[in-house]
Amino acid sequence: MKSPVVKRSIVVAGHKTSVSLEEAFWNGMKEISAARGMTLSELVGEIDGGRQQGNLSSAIRLFVLDYFRTRAVAASAHAQGKDESQRAASN
């Protein structure tokens, strides 16, 4: 899977900064910000404010990974619960 690095300027806490991320991460950020009803700048500001160390691009990548990993685990648990309830109903 090839995803080129794209550099974009974004305003974070009133300051313009450049962030370099692979296109897949930009797409993930757009999806997350839309789901939360916030702008991309607001989401990046939230991530920036919560990071302990490292650079902003790394913090964003970790945030996106954690977001989608959490969703995948929840979906798997939900599907597993459905399977168990269907088996119980058929017995």
CSV table of C-alpha atoms in Angstrom, one decimal:
chain,number,residue,atom,x,y,z
A,1,MET,CA,0.0,0.0,0.0
A,2,LYS,CA,1.6,3.2,-1.1
A,3,SER,CA,0.5,6.5,0.4
A,4,PRO,CA,2.5,9.6,-0.5
A,5,VAL,CA,3.4,12.1,2.2
A,6,VAL,CA,1.5,15.3,1.8
A,7,LYS,CA,2.5,18.6,3.6
A,8,ARG,CA,-0.4,20.9,4.6
A,9,SER,CA,-0.6,24.1,6.5
A,10,ILE,CA,-3.1,24.2,9.3
A,11,VAL,CA,-3.9,26.7,12.0
A,12,VAL,CA,-3.5,25.3,15.5
A,13,ALA,CA,-4.3,27.5,18.5
A,14,GLY,CA,-4.1,30.6,16.3
A,15,HIS,CA,-0.7,29.7,14.8
A,16,LYS,CA,-0.1,28.5,11.3
A,17,THR,CA,2.0,25.3,11.2
A,18,SER,CA,2.9,22.7,8.5
A,19,VAL,CA,2.2,19.1,9.1
A,20,SER,CA,3.5,16.3,6.9
A,21,LEU,CA,1.4,13.1,6.8
A,22,GLU,CA,0.7,10.3,4.5
A,23,GLU,CA,-2.6,10.8,2.5
A,24,ALA,CA,-4.2,7.8,4.4
A,25,PHE,CA,-3.7,9.7,7.7
A,26,TRP,CA,-5.2,12.9,6.3
A,27,ASN,CA,-8.2,10.9,5.1
A,28,GLY,CA,-8.5,9.3,8.6
A,29,MET,CA,-8.3,12.8,10.2
A,30,LYS,CA,-11.0,14.1,7.9
A,31,GLU,CA,-13.3,11.1,8.8
A,32,ILE,CA,-12.6,11.5,12.6
A,33,SER,CA,-13.2,15.3,12.5
A,34,ALA,CA,-16.5,14.9,10.6
A,35,ALA,CA,-17.7,12.2,13.0
A,36,ARG,CA,-16.9,14.5,15.9
A,37,GLY,CA,-18.5,17.5,14.3
A,38,MET,CA,-15.3,19.6,14.4
A,39,THR,CA,-12.9,21.2,12.0
A,40,LEU,CA,-9.6,19.6,11.1
A,41,SER,CA,-7.9,22.5,12.9
A,42,GLU,CA,-9.9,21.9,16.1
A,43,LEU,CA,-9.0,18.2,16.0
A,44,VAL,CA,-5.3,18.9,15.4
A,45,GLY,CA,-5.4,21.4,18.3
A,46,GLU,CA,-6.9,18.8,20.6
A,47,ILE,CA,-4.2,16.3,19.6
A,48,ASP,CA,-1.4,18.9,20.0
A,49,GLY,CA,-2.7,19.9,23.4
A,50,GLY,CA,-2.7,16.3,24.7
A,51,ARG,CA,0.6,15.2,23.4
A,52,GLN,CA,3.3,14.5,26.0
A,53,GLN,CA,6.3,14.3,23.7
A,54,GLY,CA,7.4,13.8,20.2
A,55,ASN,CA,6.5,15.8,17.1
A,56,LEU,CA,3.0,16.7,16.0
A,57,SER,CA,3.0,14.4,12.9
A,58,SER,CA,3.8,11.4,15.1
A,59,ALA,CA,1.1,12.4,17.6
A,60,ILE,CA,-1.5,12.6,14.9
A,61,ARG,CA,-0.5,9.2,13.5
A,62,LEU,CA,-0.7,7.6,16.9
A,63,PHE,CA,-4.1,9.3,17.5
A,64,VAL,CA,-5.5,8.0,14.2
A,65,LEU,CA,-4.2,4.5,14.8
A,66,ASP,CA,-5.7,4.4,18.3
A,67,TYR,CA,-9.1,5.8,17.0
A,68,PHE,CA,-9.5,3.1,14.3
A,69,ARG,CA,-8.1,0.3,16.5
A,70,THR,CA,-10.6,1.1,19.2
A,71,ARG,CA,-13.4,1.1,16.6
A,72,ALA,CA,-12.3,-2.3,15.3
A,73,VAL,CA,-12.1,-3.8,18.8
A,74,ALA,CA,-15.6,-2.5,19.6
A,75,ALA,CA,-17.0,-3.8,16.3
A,76,SER,CA,-15.4,-7.2,16.9
A,77,ALA,CA,-16.8,-7.4,20.4
A,78,HIS,CA,-20.3,-6.4,19.1
A,79,ALA,CA,-20.2,-9.0,16.4
A,80,GLN,CA,-19.0,-11.6,18.9
A,81,GLY,CA,-21.9,-10.7,21.2
A,82,LYS,CA,-24.4,-11.1,18.4
A,83,ASP,CA,-23.0,-14.6,17.6
A,84,GLU,CA,-23.3,-15.7,21.2
A,85,SER,CA,-26.9,-14.4,21.5
A,86,GLN,CA,-27.9,-16.1,18.3
A,87,ARG,CA,-26.5,-19.4,19.5
A,88,ALA,CA,-28.3,-19.0,22.8
A,89,ALA,CA,-31.6,-18.3,21.0
A,90,SER,CA,-31.2,-21.4,18.8
A,91,ASN,CA,-30.7,-23.7,21.8
